[in-house]
XYZ file of N, CA and C in Angstrom:
420
model
N 83.498 -98.469 -13.747
C 84.443 -97.538 -13.099
C 85.286 -96.854 -14.171
N 85.430 -95.527 -14.146
C 86.221 -94.873 -15.156
C 87.382 -94.141 -14.459
N 88.577 -94.387 -15.033
C 89.840 -93.881 -14.542
C 90.300 -92.743 -15.464
N 90.659 -91.640 -14.928
C 91.210 -90.539 -15.756
C 92.101 -89.704 -14.987
N 92.902 -88.914 -15.742
C 93.835 -88.004 -15.129
C 93.075 -86.678 -14.741
N 93.213 -86.218 -13.506
C 92.504 -84.964 -13.034
C 92.966 -83.746 -13.689
N 94.200 -83.653 -14.061
C 94.698 -82.473 -14.691
C 94.172 -82.384 -16.100
N 93.958 -81.188 -16.599
C 93.563 -81.015 -18.074
C 94.520 -81.593 -18.982
N 93.968 -82.273 -20.010
C 94.890 -82.835 -21.042
C 94.558 -82.094 -22.337
N 95.549 -81.493 -22.907
C 95.426 -80.707 -24.138
C 94.327 -79.656 -24.041
N 94.179 -79.140 -22.790
C 93.248 -78.045 -22.569
C 91.787 -78.603 -22.239
N 91.637 -79.864 -22.189
C 90.283 -80.476 -21.950
C 90.259 -80.863 -20.467
N 89.046 -80.578 -19.822
C 88.865 -80.980 -18.498
C 88.025 -82.297 -18.583
N 88.747 -83.440 -18.468
C 88.215 -84.803 -18.689
C 87.006 -85.049 -17.661
N 87.214 -84.586 -16.455
C 86.252 -84.880 -15.455
C 84.889 -84.350 -15.830
N 84.889 -83.101 -16.278
C 83.573 -82.508 -16.719
C 83.027 -83.293 -17.984
N 83.873 -83.478 -18.901
C 83.403 -84.221 -20.127
C 82.804 -85.579 -19.746
N 83.453 -86.365 -18.910
C 83.057 -87.617 -18.524
C 81.726 -87.568 -17.754
N 81.755 -86.645 -16.722
C 80.517 -86.534 -15.975
C 79.264 -86.177 -16.803
N 79.527 -85.209 -17.791
C 78.384 -84.834 -18.669
C 77.903 -85.983 -19.498
N 78.788 -86.822 -19.878
C 78.413 -88.001 -20.727
C 77.721 -89.078 -19.892
N 78.273 -89.380 -18.644
C 77.738 -90.394 -17.831
C 76.545 -89.932 -17.001
N 76.568 -88.684 -16.577
C 75.430 -88.131 -15.783
C 74.860 -86.849 -16.450
N 74.237 -86.960 -17.653
C 73.720 -85.756 -18.352
C 72.662 -84.990 -17.481
N 72.061 -85.699 -16.549
C 71.100 -85.046 -15.612
C 71.590 -83.875 -14.884
N 72.885 -83.953 -14.457
C 73.540 -82.847 -13.841
C 73.532 -81.592 -14.615
N 73.845 -81.718 -16.006
C 73.797 -80.567 -16.793
C 72.460 -80.020 -17.065
N 71.448 -80.955 -17.153
C 70.044 -80.545 -17.307
C 69.664 -79.685 -16.142
N 69.939 -80.164 -14.951
C 69.518 -79.332 -13.721
C 70.275 -78.063 -13.716
N 71.539 -78.034 -14.032
C 72.245 -76.719 -14.117
C 71.654 -75.834 -15.110
N 71.342 -76.361 -16.304
C 70.742 -75.518 -17.342
C 69.413 -74.974 -16.904
N 68.604 -75.815 -16.272
C 67.223 -75.390 -15.814
C 67.345 -74.337 -14.733
N 68.275 -74.442 -13.818
C 68.538 -73.433 -12.854
C 68.842 -72.132 -13.499
N 69.712 -72.116 -14.519
C 70.100 -70.886 -15.189
C 68.852 -70.278 -15.857
N 68.009 -71.092 -16.444
C 66.784 -70.559 -17.092
C 65.891 -69.929 -15.999
N 65.670 -70.629 -14.950
C 64.804 -70.136 -13.920
C 65.370 -68.781 -13.286
N 66.651 -68.781 -13.043
C 67.294 -67.607 -12.451
C 67.131 -66.391 -13.369
N 67.277 -66.575 -14.624
C 67.096 -65.455 -15.642
C 65.677 -65.075 -15.736
N 64.722 -65.988 -15.585
C 63.295 -65.634 -15.801
C 62.921 -64.841 -14.520
N 63.451 -65.197 -13.377
C 63.261 -64.475 -12.107
C 63.773 -63.038 -12.291
N 65.034 -62.959 -12.751
C 65.715 -61.678 -12.882
C 64.840 -60.812 -13.864
N 64.127 -61.330 -14.824
C 63.374 -60.553 -15.804
C 62.032 -60.222 -15.173
N 61.683 -60.718 -13.951
C 60.477 -60.270 -13.314
C 59.333 -61.323 -13.289
N 59.655 -62.502 -13.683
C 58.579 -63.545 -13.691
C 58.551 -64.263 -12.357
N 57.333 -64.654 -11.985
C 57.070 -65.341 -10.754
C 57.064 -66.812 -11.089
N 57.894 -67.602 -10.358
C 57.894 -69.102 -10.565
C 57.270 -69.749 -9.267
N 56.576 -70.780 -9.460
C 55.864 -71.412 -8.340
C 56.772 -71.761 -7.224
N 57.980 -72.290 -7.603
C 58.822 -72.761 -6.505
C 59.988 -71.762 -6.271
N 59.929 -70.648 -6.836
C 61.009 -69.626 -6.685
C 62.250 -69.941 -7.367
N 62.262 -70.954 -8.310
C 63.425 -71.367 -8.952
C 63.238 -72.767 -9.462
N 64.361 -73.469 -9.497
C 64.306 -74.935 -9.846
C 65.371 -75.696 -9.241
N 65.017 -76.949 -8.758
C 65.988 -77.860 -8.209
C 66.051 -79.063 -9.165
N 65.379 -79.124 -10.202
C 65.333 -80.271 -11.080
C 65.273 -79.770 -12.534
N 64.541 -80.508 -13.432
C 64.457 -80.131 -14.824
C 63.178 -79.298 -15.128
N 62.433 -78.859 -14.021
C 61.165 -78.129 -14.302
C 61.174 -76.706 -13.843
N 60.658 -75.860 -14.525
C 60.407 -74.533 -14.197
C 58.884 -74.222 -14.393
N 58.185 -74.000 -13.262
C 56.767 -73.694 -13.306
C 56.523 -72.296 -13.101
N 56.028 -71.593 -14.094
C 55.637 -70.224 -13.942
C 54.126 -69.978 -13.959
N 53.652 -69.095 -13.245
C 52.176 -68.839 -13.261
C 51.969 -67.469 -13.844
N 52.908 -66.740 -14.330
C 52.729 -65.421 -14.758
C 52.331 -65.330 -16.274
N 52.749 -66.307 -17.074
C 52.511 -66.189 -18.477
C 51.031 -66.146 -18.816
N 50.266 -67.113 -18.346
C 48.856 -67.062 -18.707
C 48.039 -65.940 -18.029
N 48.440 -65.687 -16.708
C 47.704 -64.618 -16.018
C 48.114 -63.248 -16.590
N 49.298 -63.081 -17.038
C 49.766 -61.813 -17.584
C 49.087 -61.528 -18.917
N 49.041 -62.594 -19.685
C 48.506 -62.382 -21.123
C 46.973 -62.529 -21.060
N 46.466 -63.165 -20.037
C 44.963 -63.412 -20.041
C 44.539 -64.054 -21.309
N 45.185 -64.985 -21.697
C 44.854 -65.794 -22.887
C 44.441 -67.254 -22.462
N 43.446 -67.824 -23.111
C 43.178 -69.177 -22.756
C 43.274 -69.966 -23.994
N 44.165 -71.090 -24.106
C 44.971 -71.515 -23.052
C 46.267 -70.688 -22.974
N 47.003 -70.887 -21.918
C 48.282 -70.190 -21.731
C 49.361 -71.106 -21.233
N 50.599 -70.671 -21.381
C 51.702 -71.487 -20.869
C 52.774 -71.700 -21.943
N 53.915 -72.055 -21.389
C 55.044 -72.403 -22.333
C 55.726 -73.681 -21.831
N 56.045 -74.564 -22.759
C 56.746 -75.808 -22.365
C 58.081 -75.807 -23.049
N 59.160 -75.915 -22.248
C 60.506 -75.897 -22.751
C 61.177 -77.197 -22.288
N 61.563 -77.994 -23.244
C 62.172 -79.358 -22.952
C 63.647 -79.116 -22.568
N 64.013 -78.854 -21.290
C 65.302 -78.661 -20.905
C 66.149 -79.897 -21.188
N 65.669 -81.155 -20.931
C 66.477 -82.282 -21.190
C 66.850 -82.437 -22.668
N 65.794 -82.203 -23.544
C 66.059 -82.326 -24.994
C 66.967 -81.253 -25.449
N 66.853 -80.079 -24.978
C 67.662 -78.965 -25.419
C 69.151 -79.200 -24.901
N 69.332 -79.790 -23.653
C 70.613 -80.064 -23.245
C 71.294 -81.169 -24.055
N 70.573 -82.118 -24.429
C 71.184 -83.245 -25.332
C 71.504 -82.719 -26.663
N 70.932 -81.561 -27.047
C 71.289 -80.977 -28.352
C 72.389 -79.896 -28.247
N 73.054 -79.924 -27.075
C 74.190 -79.039 -26.891
C 74.027 -77.751 -26.288
N 72.799 -77.431 -25.846
C 72.615 -76.096 -25.142
C 73.316 -76.150 -23.790
N 73.892 -74.998 -23.438
C 74.577 -74.788 -22.173
C 73.891 -73.704 -21.451
N 74.264 -73.370 -20.186
C 73.643 -72.424 -19.358
C 73.464 -71.141 -20.096
N 74.528 -70.664 -20.750
C 74.322 -69.347 -21.562
C 73.293 -69.350 -22.567
N 73.066 -70.584 -23.135
C 72.033 -70.669 -24.171
C 70.576 -70.556 -23.482
N 70.488 -71.177 -22.301
C 69.202 -71.052 -21.642
C 68.950 -69.689 -21.072
N 70.004 -68.960 -20.743
C 69.857 -67.586 -20.276
C 69.352 -66.726 -21.534
N 69.943 -67.040 -22.691
C 69.509 -66.375 -23.949
C 68.039 -66.752 -24.269
N 67.695 -67.999 -24.089
C 66.306 -68.477 -24.320
C 65.317 -67.647 -23.447
N 65.705 -67.455 -22.189
C 64.861 -66.778 -21.259
C 64.577 -65.316 -21.819
N 65.687 -64.681 -22.402
C 65.564 -63.403 -22.974
C 64.588 -63.409 -24.190
N 64.667 -64.407 -24.988
C 63.709 -64.595 -26.139
C 62.308 -64.726 -25.693
N 62.105 -65.510 -24.601
C 60.827 -65.731 -24.072
C 60.260 -64.379 -23.612
N 61.073 -63.646 -22.873
C 60.645 -62.388 -22.332
C 60.301 -61.344 -23.434
N 61.068 -61.335 -24.481
C 60.811 -60.406 -25.636
C 59.417 -60.850 -26.276
N 59.257 -62.195 -26.450
C 58.023 -62.711 -26.992
C 56.798 -62.316 -26.155
N 56.923 -62.414 -24.809
C 55.887 -62.008 -23.958
C 55.543 -60.557 -24.034
N 56.593 -59.717 -24.152
C 56.428 -58.278 -24.248
C 55.668 -57.976 -25.606
N 56.050 -58.589 -26.631
C 55.257 -58.384 -27.955
C 53.755 -58.798 -27.787
N 53.610 -59.949 -27.172
C 52.213 -60.409 -26.934
C 51.407 -59.482 -26.036
N 52.051 -58.939 -25.029
C 51.384 -57.967 -24.143
C 51.015 -56.721 -24.930
N 51.872 -56.242 -25.767
C 51.591 -55.013 -26.578
C 50.465 -55.299 -27.545
N 50.460 -56.466 -28.109
C 49.340 -56.808 -29.060
C 48.123 -56.989 -28.304
N 48.109 -57.615 -27.130
C 46.930 -57.804 -26.292
C 46.272 -56.454 -25.943
N 47.077 -55.438 -25.829
C 46.575 -54.120 -25.445
C 45.707 -53.509 -26.610
N 45.923 -54.073 -27.803
C 45.246 -53.572 -28.983
C 43.951 -54.252 -29.332
N 43.543 -55.287 -28.577
C 42.348 -56.015 -28.923
C 41.371 -55.931 -27.827
N 40.087 -56.169 -28.063
C 39.021 -55.954 -27.058
C 38.701 -57.295 -26.422
N 38.837 -58.430 -27.143
C 38.534 -59.722 -26.622
C 39.637 -60.311 -25.733
N 39.244 -61.325 -24.983
C 40.169 -62.040 -24.171
C 40.470 -63.546 -24.618
N 39.824 -63.951 -25.630
C 39.986 -65.361 -26.036
C 41.175 -65.422 -27.051
N 41.704 -66.627 -27.051
C 42.897 -66.889 -27.956
C 42.476 -66.610 -29.434
N 41.257 -66.942 -29.784
C 40.854 -66.565 -31.162
C 40.905 -65.134 -31.426
N 40.513 -64.280 -30.543
C 40.578 -62.856 -30.731
C 42.020 -62.398 -30.918
N 42.908 -62.913 -30.121
C 44.348 -62.637 -30.199
C 44.919 -63.051 -31.591
N 44.636 -64.335 -31.903
C 45.168 -64.869 -33.243
C 44.616 -64.107 -34.418
N 43.278 -63.765 -34.416
C 42.719 -63.026 -35.481
C 43.456 -61.667 -35.665
N 43.726 -61.049 -34.507
C 44.427 -59.708 -34.545
C 45.766 -59.827 -35.094
N 46.569 -60.755 -34.604
C 48.019 -60.803 -35.012
C 48.102 -61.252 -36.476
N 47.061 -61.849 -37.066
C 47.095 -62.218 -38.424
C 46.398 -61.247 -39.391
N 45.996 -60.137 -38.723
C 45.310 -59.077 -39.574
C 46.262 -58.090 -40.061
N 45.862 -57.226 -41.077
C 46.783 -56.108 -41.455
C 46.926 -54.984 -40.427
N 46.058 -54.967 -39.399
C 46.161 -53.882 -38.414
C 47.385 -54.207 -37.371
N 47.902 -55.465 -37.429
C 48.869 -55.884 -36.481
C 50.236 -55.177 -36.928
N 50.654 -54.228 -36.070
C 51.805 -53.442 -36.389
C 53.151 -53.948 -35.804
N 53.156 -55.028 -35.137
C 54.322 -55.507 -34.436
C 55.008 -56.568 -35.157
N 54.735 -56.789 -36.476
C 55.486 -57.739 -37.279
C 56.963 -57.484 -37.333
N 57.339 -56.209 -37.331
C 58.786 -55.898 -37.437
C 59.508 -56.438 -36.141
N 58.821 -56.303 -35.015
C 59.406 -56.746 -33.795
C 59.536 -58.267 -33.737
N 58.648 -58.961 -34.345
C 58.632 -60.414 -34.406
C 59.868 -60.765 -35.361
N 60.015 -60.023 -36.446
C 61.094 -60.354 -37.425
C 62.416 -60.096 -36.752
N 62.540 -59.087 -35.996
C 63.793 -58.763 -35.261
C 64.077 -59.847 -34.299
N 63.126 -60.338 -33.523
C 63.302 -61.438 -32.574
C 63.759 -62.726 -33.281
N 63.180 -62.961 -34.469
C 63.625 -64.203 -35.200
C 65.049 -64.017 -35.624
N 65.483 -62.876 -36.103
C 66.862 -62.668 -36.517
C 67.892 -62.804 -35.349
N 67.415 -62.323 -34.142
C 68.335 -62.466 -33.020
C 68.574 -63.916 -32.611
N 67.573 -64.675 -32.782
C 67.704 -66.074 -32.402
C 68.472 -66.862 -33.370
């Protein structure tokens, strides 16, 4: 049992600090919900229409890019324990979206549908989106 004063002390909300330390799962769920909401706002379809736990399952990445294999795995619990907050997950959704847009533009420039075709193209001198990728790296 933890006793603490409900009023902020020196500007710190002890209840939130203690809850996040004792129940980090609450912050993980909150962060994951923020990520899911931002992805939905950006136009992605999620299987469950959002998230009620630490999972976001999207079916648009692989079908949109038509690459085999497809998908993105984001460790919301691991990112939360490293200090990511809701605003960071919202920003991460934006980076994912920008990366998908770059991949879609690159995909439009190749004739094949296999991952090898895509990788060969983005590593070739004909790939003109390198500056977009550099910009994305700088933003993150």
